[in-house]
PDB file of C-alpha atoms in Angstrom:
ATOM      1  CA  MET A 628     107.855 342.286   5.274  1.00 48.00           C
ATOM      2  CA  LYS A 629     106.488 342.876   1.759  1.00 43.00           C
ATOM      3  CA  THR A 630     109.929 342.170   0.319  1.00 45.00           C
ATOM      4  CA  LEU A 631     110.140 338.900   2.303  1.00 40.00           C
ATOM      5  CA  LYS A 632     106.731 337.777   0.942  1.00 45.00           C
ATOM      6  CA  ILE A 633     107.886 338.432  -2.634  1.00 42.00           C
ATOM      7  CA  VAL A 634     111.095 336.412  -2.095  1.00 40.00           C
ATOM      8  CA  LEU A 635     109.156 333.498  -0.571  1.00 40.00           C
ATOM      9  CA  SER A 636     106.677 333.580  -3.448  1.00 46.00           C
ATOM     10  CA  LEU A 637     109.496 333.423  -5.995  1.00 40.00           C
ATOM     11  CA  LEU A 638     111.106 330.477  -4.173  1.00 40.00           C
ATOM     12  CA  ILE A 639     107.797 328.553  -4.120  1.00 41.00           C
ATOM     13  CA  VAL A 640     107.177 329.197  -7.837  1.00 40.00           C
ATOM     14  CA  SER A 641     110.754 328.151  -8.640  1.00 42.00           C
ATOM     15  CA  PHE A 642     110.332 324.932  -6.632  1.00 38.00           C
ATOM     16  CA  PHE A 643     107.151 323.931  -8.498  1.00 39.00           C
ATOM     17  CA  ILE A 644     108.705 324.733 -11.879  1.00 38.00           C
ATOM     18  CA  SER A 645     111.751 322.596 -11.093  1.00 44.00           C
ATOM     19  CA  CYS A 646     109.518 319.714  -9.908  1.00 44.00           C
ATOM     20  CA  THR A 647     107.436 319.979 -13.067  1.00 43.00           C
ATOM     21  CA  ASP A 648     110.463 320.044 -15.378  1.00 46.00           C
ATOM     22  CA  THR A 649     112.353 317.143 -13.782  1.00 46.00           C
ATOM     23  CA  PRO A 650     110.265 314.277 -15.282  1.00 46.00           C
ATOM     24  CA  LYS A 651     110.421 315.913 -18.726  1.00 49.00           C
ATOM     25  CA  ALA A 652     114.155 316.302 -18.463  1.00 47.00           C
ATOM     26  CA  GLU A 653     114.472 312.680 -17.308  1.00 43.00           C
ATOM     27  CA  GLU A 654     112.277 311.560 -20.199  1.00 46.00           C
ATOM     28  CA  ALA A 655     114.437 313.503 -22.640  1.00 48.00           C
ATOM     29  CA  ARG A 656     117.583 311.858 -21.267  1.00 44.00           C
ATOM     30  CA  THR A 657     115.943 308.433 -21.531  1.00 43.00           C
ATOM     31  CA  LYS A 658     115.004 309.044 -25.152  1.00 50.00           C
ATOM     32  CA  THR A 659     118.522 310.058 -26.121  1.00 51.00           C
ATOM     33  CA  THR A 660     120.303 307.445 -23.990  1.00 50.00           C
ATOM     34  CA  PRO A 661     117.872 304.540 -23.506  1.00 44.00           C
ATOM     35  CA  ILE A 662     118.347 302.298 -20.507  1.00 41.00           C
ATOM     36  CA  ILE A 663     118.991 298.752 -21.735  1.00 38.00           C
ATOM     37  CA  PRO A 664     118.419 296.097 -19.072  1.00 43.00           C
ATOM     38  CA  GLU A 665     120.992 293.349 -18.834  1.00 52.00           C
ATOM     39  CA  SER A 666     119.789 290.152 -20.551  1.00 58.00           C
ATOM     40  CA  SER A 667     118.691 287.413 -18.186  1.00 75.00           C
ATOM     41  CA  SER A 668     118.755 284.770 -20.927  1.00 93.00           C
ATOM     42  CA  ILE A 669     121.037 281.753 -20.638  1.00 98.00           C
ATOM     43  CA  LYS A 670     123.892 281.871 -23.146  1.00 98.00           C
ATOM     44  CA  VAL A 671     124.045 278.743 -25.297  1.00 99.00           C
ATOM     45  CA  LEU A 672     126.569 277.472 -27.822  1.00 99.00           C
ATOM     46  CA  ASN A 673     124.503 274.946 -29.789  1.00 99.00           C
ATOM     47  CA  PHE A 674     127.058 272.857 -31.680  1.00 99.00           C
ATOM     48  CA  ALA A 675     126.346 270.332 -34.425  1.00 98.00           C
ATOM     49  CA  THR A 676     128.589 267.361 -35.073  1.00 97.00           C
ATOM     50  CA  PHE A 677     128.546 264.110 -36.980  1.00 94.00           C
ATOM     51  CA  HIS A 678     128.738 260.987 -34.855  1.00 91.00           C
ATOM     52  CA  MET A 679     132.413 260.163 -34.385  1.00 86.00           C
ATOM     53  CA  GLY A 680     131.876 256.604 -33.198  1.00 56.00           C
ATOM     54  CA  TYR A 681     129.338 253.916 -34.079  1.00 48.00           C
ATOM     55  CA  THR A 682     125.969 255.204 -35.225  1.00 50.00           C
ATOM     56  CA  SER A 683     122.809 253.683 -36.638  1.00 51.00           C
ATOM     57  CA  ASP A 684     122.138 256.836 -38.683  1.00 48.00           C
ATOM     58  CA  ALA A 685     121.252 256.236 -42.336  1.00 48.00           C
ATOM     59  CA  ASN A 686     123.861 258.723 -43.564  1.00 51.00           C
ATOM     60  CA  THR A 687     127.259 258.843 -41.885  1.00 55.00           C
ATOM     61  CA  VAL A 688     130.526 260.739 -42.251  1.00 54.00           C
ATOM     62  CA  GLU A 689     133.648 258.602 -42.479  1.00 54.00           C
ATOM     63  CA  PHE A 690     135.869 259.138 -39.450  1.00 62.00           C
ATOM     64  CA  ASP A 691     138.409 256.980 -37.597  1.00 69.00           C
ATOM     65  CA  GLU A 692     137.934 257.901 -33.937  1.00 65.00           C
ATOM     66  CA  ASN A 693     141.030 255.929 -32.901  1.00 68.00           C
ATOM     67  CA  ASN A 694     143.427 257.683 -35.269  1.00 82.00           C
ATOM     68  CA  LYS A 695     145.819 259.878 -33.244  1.00 85.00           C
ATOM     69  CA  LYS A 696     145.884 262.601 -35.899  1.00 90.00           C
ATOM     70  CA  ASN A 697     142.090 262.748 -35.833  1.00 89.00           C
ATOM     71  CA  VAL A 698     142.060 262.903 -32.034  1.00 92.00           C
ATOM     72  CA  ASP A 699     144.586 265.759 -32.102  1.00 94.00           C
ATOM     73  CA  SER A 700     142.390 267.616 -34.610  1.00 95.00           C
ATOM     74  CA  ILE A 701     139.340 267.129 -32.387  1.00 96.00           C
ATOM     75  CA  HIS A 702     141.238 268.489 -29.399  1.00 97.00           C
ATOM     76  CA  GLN A 703     142.203 271.576 -31.416  1.00 97.00           C
ATOM     77  CA  ILE A 704     138.503 272.142 -32.115  1.00 98.00           C
ATOM     78  CA  ALA A 705     137.757 271.619 -28.414  1.00 98.00           C
ATOM     79  CA  LYS A 706     140.325 274.283 -27.538  1.00 98.00           C
ATOM     80  CA  MET A 707     138.659 276.784 -29.889  1.00 98.00           C
ATOM     81  CA  LEU A 708     135.203 276.077 -28.488  1.00 99.00           C
ATOM     82  CA  SER A 709     136.416 276.236 -24.877  1.00 98.00           C
ATOM     83  CA  ASP A 710     136.803 280.003 -25.361  1.00 98.00           C
ATOM     84  CA  PHE A 711     133.024 280.137 -24.930  1.00 99.00           C
ATOM     85  CA  LYS A 712     133.768 279.359 -21.251  1.00 99.00           C
ATOM     86  CA  PRO A 713     130.779 277.105 -20.581  1.00 99.00           C
ATOM     87  CA  THR A 714     129.651 276.259 -17.070  1.00 99.00           C
ATOM     88  CA  VAL A 715     127.512 273.295 -18.165  1.00 99.00           C
ATOM     89  CA  ILE A 716     127.928 270.735 -20.954  1.00 99.00           C
ATOM     90  CA  VAL A 717     124.956 268.945 -22.507  1.00 99.00           C
ATOM     91  CA  VAL A 718     125.413 265.890 -24.733  1.00 99.00           C
ATOM     92  CA  GLU A 719     123.391 263.417 -26.786  1.00 98.00           C
ATOM     93  CA  THR A 720     123.016 260.619 -24.271  1.00 98.00           C
ATOM     94  CA  VAL A 721     119.861 259.656 -22.402  1.00 99.00           C
ATOM     95  CA  PRO A 722     119.339 261.044 -18.867  1.00 99.00           C
ATOM     96  CA  GLU A 723     119.301 257.483 -17.508  1.00 98.00           C
ATOM     97  CA  TYR A 724     122.991 257.308 -18.433  1.00 98.00           C
ATOM     98  CA  ASN A 725     123.911 260.450 -16.470  1.00 98.00           C
ATOM     99  CA  GLU A 726     125.571 258.668 -13.563  1.00 98.00           C
ATOM    100  CA  THR A 727     127.871 256.711 -15.887  1.00 98.00           C
ATOM    101  CA  LEU A 728     128.451 259.802 -18.021  1.00 98.00           C
ATOM    102  CA  GLN A 729     129.466 261.862 -15.006  1.00 98.00           C
ATOM    103  CA  ASN A 730     131.709 259.107 -13.647  1.00 98.00           C
ATOM    104  CA  ASN A 731     133.462 258.787 -17.008  1.00 98.00           C
ATOM    105  CA  TYR A 732     133.892 262.546 -17.174  1.00 98.00           C
ATOM    106  CA  ALA A 733     135.359 262.642 -13.656  1.00 98.00           C
ATOM    107  CA  THR A 734     137.802 259.905 -14.674  1.00 97.00           C
ATOM    108  CA  TYR A 735     138.834 261.912 -17.734  1.00 98.00           C
ATOM    109  CA  LEU A 736     139.372 265.070 -15.684  1.00 98.00           C
ATOM    110  CA  GLU A 737     141.704 263.174 -13.372  1.00 97.00           C
ATOM    111  CA  ALA A 738     143.509 261.377 -16.206  1.00 96.00           C
ATOM    112  CA  PRO A 739     143.054 262.945 -19.680  1.00 95.00           C
ATOM    113  CA  GLU A 740     145.095 260.135 -21.186  1.00 92.00           C
ATOM    114  CA  THR A 741     142.266 257.722 -20.325  1.00 91.00           C
ATOM    115  CA  SER A 742     141.337 255.513 -23.273  1.00 89.00           C
ATOM    116  CA  PHE A 743     137.662 254.677 -23.793  1.00 91.00           C
ATOM    117  CA  GLU A 744     136.669 251.465 -25.554  1.00 88.00           C
ATOM    118  CA  GLU A 745     134.367 253.033 -28.151  1.00 89.00           C
ATOM    119  CA  PRO A 746     134.956 256.801 -28.010  1.00 92.00           C
ATOM    120  CA  ASN A 747     132.619 259.187 -29.760  1.00 94.00           C
ATOM    121  CA  GLU A 748     132.123 262.952 -29.815  1.00 96.00           C
ATOM    122  CA  VAL A 749     131.239 262.924 -26.113  1.00 97.00           C
ATOM    123  CA  GLU A 750     134.551 261.468 -24.931  1.00 97.00           C
ATOM    124  CA  LEU A 751     136.653 262.968 -27.730  1.00 96.00           C
ATOM    125  CA  LEU A 752     135.336 266.526 -27.904  1.00 98.00           C
ATOM    126  CA  ALA A 753     132.958 267.316 -25.038  1.00 98.00           C
ATOM    127  CA  PHE A 754     135.190 265.878 -22.305  1.00 98.00           C
ATOM    128  CA  GLU A 755     138.276 267.698 -23.580  1.00 98.00           C
ATOM    129  CA  LEU A 756     136.398 270.985 -23.969  1.00 99.00           C
ATOM    130  CA  GLY A 757     135.078 270.605 -20.431  1.00 99.00           C
ATOM    131  CA  ARG A 758     138.543 269.897 -19.066  1.00 98.00           C
ATOM    132  CA  LEU A 759     139.992 272.987 -20.742  1.00 98.00           C
ATOM    133  CA  ALA A 760     137.122 275.214 -19.577  1.00 99.00           C
ATOM    134  CA  GLY A 761     136.970 273.806 -16.042  1.00 98.00           C
ATOM    135  CA  VAL A 762     133.382 272.594 -16.404  1.00 99.00           C
ATOM    136  CA  LYS A 763     132.034 270.580 -13.464  1.00 98.00           C
ATOM    137  CA  ARG A 764     128.531 269.705 -14.699  1.00 99.00           C
ATOM    138  CA  ILE A 765     127.638 267.474 -17.641  1.00 99.00           C
ATOM    139  CA  TYR A 766     124.241 266.005 -18.558  1.00 99.00           C
ATOM    140  CA  GLY A 767     122.601 263.962 -21.293  1.00 99.00           C
ATOM    141  CA  ILE A 768     119.259 265.041 -22.761  1.00 99.00           C
ATOM    142  CA  ASP A 769     118.646 262.539 -25.566  1.00 99.00           C
ATOM    143  CA  HIS A 770     115.361 260.688 -25.914  1.00 99.00           C
ATOM    144  CA  LYS A 771     115.136 257.569 -28.061  1.00 98.00           C
ATOM    145  CA  MET A 772     112.199 257.108 -30.428  1.00 97.00           C
ATOM    146  CA  GLU A 773     112.139 254.998 -33.552  1.00 97.00           C
ATOM    147  CA  TYR A 774     110.614 256.191 -36.788  1.00 97.00           C
ATOM    148  CA  ASN A 775     110.558 254.752 -40.293  1.00 98.00           C
ATOM    149  CA  TYR A 776     112.747 257.017 -42.393  1.00 96.00           C
ATOM    150  CA  ALA A 777     112.476 254.582 -45.328  1.00 96.00           C
ATOM    151  CA  ILE A 778     108.679 254.673 -45.518  1.00 97.00           C
ATOM    152  CA  GLY A 779     108.890 256.160 -49.021  1.00 96.00           C
ATOM    153  CA  SER A 780     110.368 252.950 -50.411  1.00 95.00           C
ATOM    154  CA  GLU A 781     107.926 250.672 -48.600  1.00 97.00           C
ATOM    155  CA  ILE A 782     104.554 251.932 -49.807  1.00 97.00           C
ATOM    156  CA  THR A 783     103.026 253.014 -53.088  1.00 97.00           C
ATOM    157  CA  ASN A 784     103.574 256.747 -52.879  1.00 98.00           C
ATOM    158  CA  GLU A 785     100.547 258.559 -54.279  1.00 98.00           C
ATOM    159  CA  ILE A 786     101.429 262.058 -53.038  1.00 99.00           C
ATOM    160  CA  ASP A 787     104.569 263.047 -54.976  1.00 98.00           C
ATOM    161  CA  SER A 788     107.085 260.287 -55.543  1.00 98.00           C
ATOM    162  CA  VAL A 789     109.025 262.349 -58.092  1.00 98.00           C
ATOM    163  CA  THR A 790     109.920 265.124 -55.632  1.00 98.00           C
ATOM    164  CA  HIS A 791     110.703 262.657 -52.841  1.00 98.00           C
ATOM    165  CA  ASP A 792     112.799 260.297 -54.961  1.00 97.00           C
ATOM    166  CA  ASN A 793     114.738 263.047 -56.742  1.00 97.00           C
ATOM    167  CA  TYR A 794     115.582 264.676 -53.431  1.00 97.00           C
ATOM    168  CA  GLN A 795     116.760 261.396 -51.932  1.00 96.00           C
ATOM    169  CA  ALA A 796     118.868 260.660 -55.011  1.00 96.00           C
ATOM    170  CA  ASN A 797     120.731 263.980 -54.825  1.00 96.00           C
ATOM    171  CA  PRO A 798     120.061 265.719 -51.487  1.00 96.00           C
ATOM    172  CA  PHE A 799     122.919 268.227 -51.808  1.00 96.00           C
ATOM    173  CA  GLU A 800     121.911 269.431 -55.283  1.00 94.00           C
ATOM    174  CA  SER A 801     120.739 272.823 -53.992  1.00 91.00           C
ATOM    175  CA  ILE A 802     123.754 273.293 -51.677  1.00 94.00           C
ATOM    176  CA  PRO A 803     126.720 271.628 -53.443  1.00 93.00           C
ATOM    177  CA  ASP A 804     129.283 273.785 -51.631  1.00 93.00           C
ATOM    178  CA  GLN A 805     128.080 272.389 -48.279  1.00 95.00           C
ATOM    179  CA  ASN A 806     128.163 268.668 -49.159  1.00 95.00           C
ATOM    180  CA  LEU A 807     128.805 266.834 -45.889  1.00 93.00           C
ATOM    181  CA  LEU A 808     129.880 263.650 -47.657  1.00 91.00           C
ATOM    182  CA  GLU A 809     132.576 265.249 -49.822  1.00 93.00           C
ATOM    183  CA  LYS A 810     135.828 263.305 -49.684  1.00 92.00           C
ATOM    184  CA  GLY A 811     139.118 264.805 -48.545  1.00 92.00           C
ATOM    185  CA  ILE A 812     137.898 267.776 -46.505  1.00 94.00           C
ATOM    186  CA  SER A 813     139.400 268.506 -43.089  1.00 94.00           C
ATOM    187  CA  LEU A 814     137.675 267.891 -39.770  1.00 95.00           C
ATOM    188  CA  HIS A 815     137.369 271.638 -39.268  1.00 96.00           C
ATOM    189  CA  GLU A 816     135.675 272.035 -42.654  1.00 97.00           C
ATOM    190  CA  LYS A 817     133.302 269.131 -41.947  1.00 96.00           C
ATOM    191  CA  LEU A 818     132.205 270.727 -38.684  1.00 97.00           C
ATOM    192  CA  ALA A 819     131.984 274.181 -40.248  1.00 98.00           C
ATOM    193  CA  ARG A 820     129.657 272.792 -42.898  1.00 98.00           C
ATOM    194  CA  MET A 821     127.656 270.873 -40.300  1.00 98.00           C
ATOM    195  CA  ASN A 822     126.984 274.126 -38.419  1.00 98.00           C
ATOM    196  CA  HIS A 823     126.144 276.222 -41.480  1.00 98.00           C
ATOM    197  CA  PRO A 824     122.550 277.556 -41.315  1.00 97.00           C
ATOM    198  CA  LYS A 825     121.734 276.059 -44.731  1.00 97.00           C
ATOM    199  CA  ILE A 826     122.848 272.615 -43.553  1.00 98.00           C
ATOM    200  CA  LEU A 827     120.862 272.905 -40.319  1.00 98.00           C
ATOM    201  CA  ASP A 828     117.742 273.665 -42.368  1.00 98.00           C
ATOM    202  CA  PHE A 829     118.651 270.824 -44.742  1.00 98.00           C
ATOM    203  CA  LEU A 830     118.948 268.345 -41.863  1.00 98.00           C
ATOM    204  CA  ILE A 831     115.367 269.013 -40.772  1.00 98.00           C
ATOM    205  CA  THR A 832     114.160 268.595 -44.349  1.00 98.00           C
ATOM    206  CA  ILE A 833     116.011 265.366 -45.095  1.00 97.00           C
ATOM    207  CA  ASN A 834     115.213 263.761 -41.741  1.00 98.00           C
ATOM    208  CA  ALA A 835     111.576 264.788 -41.512  1.00 98.00           C
ATOM    209  CA  ASP A 836     109.926 267.305 -43.829  1.00 99.00           C
ATOM    210  CA  ILE A 837     110.656 265.445 -47.083  1.00 98.00           C
ATOM    211  CA  LEU A 838     108.453 262.632 -45.770  1.00 99.00           C
ATOM    212  CA  THR A 839     105.399 264.872 -46.186  1.00 99.00           C
ATOM    213  CA  TYR A 840     105.684 264.004 -49.901  1.00 99.00           C
ATOM    214  CA  VAL A 841     105.058 260.337 -49.046  1.00 99.00           C
ATOM    215  CA  GLY A 842     101.670 258.714 -48.561  1.00 99.00           C
ATOM    216  CA  THR A 843      98.996 256.500 -50.052  1.00 98.00           C
ATOM    217  CA  GLU A 844      96.046 258.061 -51.884  1.00 97.00           C
ATOM    218  CA  ASN A 845      94.207 259.153 -48.756  1.00 97.00           C
ATOM    219  CA  GLY A 846      96.914 258.454 -46.204  1.00 98.00           C
ATOM    220  CA  PHE A 847      99.552 260.450 -44.339  1.00 99.00           C
ATOM    221  CA  GLU A 848     102.100 257.712 -43.734  1.00 98.00           C
ATOM    222  CA  GLY A 849     105.138 259.905 -44.406  1.00 99.00           C
ATOM    223  CA  ALA A 850     103.858 262.862 -42.404  1.00 99.00           C
ATOM    224  CA  ASP A 851     103.074 260.565 -39.493  1.00 99.00           C
ATOM    225  CA  GLU A 852     106.637 259.233 -39.483  1.00 99.00           C
ATOM    226  CA  ALA A 853     108.029 262.774 -39.713  1.00 99.00           C
ATOM    227  CA  ALA A 854     105.862 263.737 -36.744  1.00 99.00           C
ATOM    228  CA  LYS A 855     107.586 261.049 -34.680  1.00 99.00           C
ATOM    229  CA  TYR A 856     110.949 262.689 -35.373  1.00 99.00           C
ATOM    230  CA  TYR A 857     109.574 266.083 -34.396  1.00 99.00           C
ATOM    231  CA  GLN A 858     108.196 264.479 -31.240  1.00 99.00           C
ATOM    232  CA  ARG A 859     111.570 262.979 -30.384  1.00 99.00           C
ATOM    233  CA  ASN A 860     113.253 266.357 -30.689  1.00 99.00           C
ATOM    234  CA  LEU A 861     110.547 268.100 -28.675  1.00 99.00           C
ATOM    235  CA  ARG A 862     111.157 265.559 -25.935  1.00 99.00           C
ATOM    236  CA  ILE A 863     114.892 266.249 -26.138  1.00 99.00           C
ATOM    237  CA  TYR A 864     114.031 269.921 -25.663  1.00 99.00           C
ATOM    238  CA  SER A 865     111.883 269.044 -22.655  1.00 99.00           C
ATOM    239  CA  ASN A 866     114.872 267.209 -21.168  1.00 99.00           C
ATOM    240  CA  LEU A 867     116.977 270.340 -21.663  1.00 99.00           C
ATOM    241  CA  ASN A 868     114.318 272.373 -19.874  1.00 98.00           C
ATOM    242  CA  ARG A 869     114.381 269.949 -16.928  1.00 98.00           C
ATOM    243  CA  LEU A 870     117.955 270.976 -16.103  1.00 98.00           C
ATOM    244  CA  LYS A 871     118.353 273.399 -13.216  1.00 97.00           C
ATOM    245  CA  LEU A 872     120.008 276.358 -14.901  1.00 97.00           C
ATOM    246  CA  ASP A 873     120.197 279.961 -13.751  1.00 95.00           C
ATOM    247  CA  ALA A 874     120.640 283.069 -15.861  1.00 94.00           C
ATOM    248  CA  ASN A 875     124.399 283.114 -15.276  1.00 96.00           C
ATOM    249  CA  GLU A 876     124.953 279.697 -16.856  1.00 98.00           C
ATOM    250  CA  ARG A 877     126.772 279.278 -20.139  1.00 99.00           C
ATOM    251  CA  VAL A 878     125.654 276.044 -21.766  1.00 99.00           C
ATOM    252  CA  PHE A 879     127.535 274.116 -24.442  1.00 99.00           C
ATOM    253  CA  ILE A 880     125.304 271.626 -26.273  1.00 99.00           C
ATOM    254  CA  ILE A 881     126.845 269.060 -28.607  1.00 99.00           C
ATOM    255  CA  SER A 882     124.639 266.697 -30.585  1.00 98.00           C
ATOM    256  CA  GLY A 883     124.071 265.204 -33.995  1.00 97.00           C
ATOM    257  CA  GLY A 884     123.283 267.844 -36.585  1.00 98.00           C
ATOM    258  CA  SER A 885     119.548 267.242 -36.932  1.00 98.00           C
ATOM    259  CA  HIS A 886     119.049 267.589 -33.167  1.00 98.00           C
ATOM    260  CA  THR A 887     121.102 270.791 -33.205  1.00 99.00           C
ATOM    261  CA  ALA A 888     118.855 272.030 -36.004  1.00 99.00           C
ATOM    262  CA  PHE A 889     115.653 271.338 -34.085  1.00 99.00           C
ATOM    263  CA  LEU A 890     117.057 272.820 -30.856  1.00 99.00           C
ATOM    264  CA  ARG A 891     118.014 275.912 -32.841  1.00 99.00           C
ATOM    265  CA  GLU A 892     114.410 276.307 -33.982  1.00 98.00           C
ATOM    266  CA  PHE A 893     113.039 275.871 -30.470  1.00 99.00           C
ATOM    267  CA  MET A 894     115.573 278.072 -28.669  1.00 98.00           C
ATOM    268  CA  ARG A 895     115.487 281.015 -31.016  1.00 97.00           C
ATOM    269  CA  ARG A 896     111.803 281.476 -30.142  1.00 97.00           C
ATOM    270  CA  ASP A 897     112.370 280.954 -26.417  1.00 98.00           C
ATOM    271  CA  ALA A 898     113.265 283.998 -24.296  1.00 97.00           C
ATOM    272  CA  LYS A 899     114.951 281.715 -21.761  1.00 98.00           C
ATOM    273  CA  TYR A 900     117.877 281.063 -24.106  1.00 98.00           C
ATOM    274  CA  ASP A 901     120.248 283.262 -26.067  1.00 98.00           C
ATOM    275  CA  MET A 902     122.200 281.345 -28.705  1.00 98.00           C
ATOM    276  CA  VAL A 903     125.619 282.700 -29.571  1.00 98.00           C
ATOM    277  CA  ASP A 904     127.089 282.556 -33.070  1.00 98.00           C
ATOM    278  CA  THR A 905     128.952 279.245 -33.371  1.00 98.00           C
ATOM    279  CA  PHE A 906     131.421 280.808 -35.786  1.00 98.00           C
ATOM    280  CA  GLU A 907     132.622 283.249 -33.160  1.00 98.00           C
ATOM    281  CA  TYR A 908     134.379 280.211 -31.701  1.00 98.00           C
ATOM    282  CA  LEU A 909     134.784 277.771 -34.605  1.00 98.00           C
ATOM    283  CA  LYS A 910     137.293 279.963 -36.424  1.00 91.00           C
TER     284      LYS A 910
END
């Protein structure tokens, strides 16, 4: 009987020791091999382009959207980008146009040889990418707002006309190797430059921030115009956030470079989205 009591006592002690050690052992394993939860963020390929059709933009890139060689080059780019395997495409058209946009896209999926009257990057690149990737959903998120980009030439600038005017006269001075208006470069090179981080920063500066150097003696005319452009892009971002997207979506966004630049700033601070490196696909 005494022997049995000793054995039982040893078993009880052993049980409590093992229970006490288990959390420590688990903690040690966690420290050496941390558990990394799977990201629930929506993958986004945020792609900048110049406008391939008519545009009212002050600065434009020369491009003949009806030239077959150009169209073939665009489709090669679309094939590269389709490796992202998007489930949703987002373009720079207003939401009010979505029904027409989706009807045009459906027509293109049925007949890729369809010719559009005034094709731009939506019909030329986004539609082809979507066809190759089997994308069913396409939406526009643009929001139109006018602002006076030329305010610096319309008022007596008392803030710093030298900085503003010198920048406008030679905007690519600090990044000559990324000049978007350089003649003779290929479509691929144009788009590579358009998506370069330095150019994305530049596009915010030239479209908005440089206007903070413009104003009358006690006025903020330039800053107020720049604020309108920020507001437009914030509203574009709100339109993106209106879309019903789950964590498994892969979203391809194509827009003019300055909108891409603003979206980049907003999304990289937003846990909802996880932007991929554009150059993983634009090779």
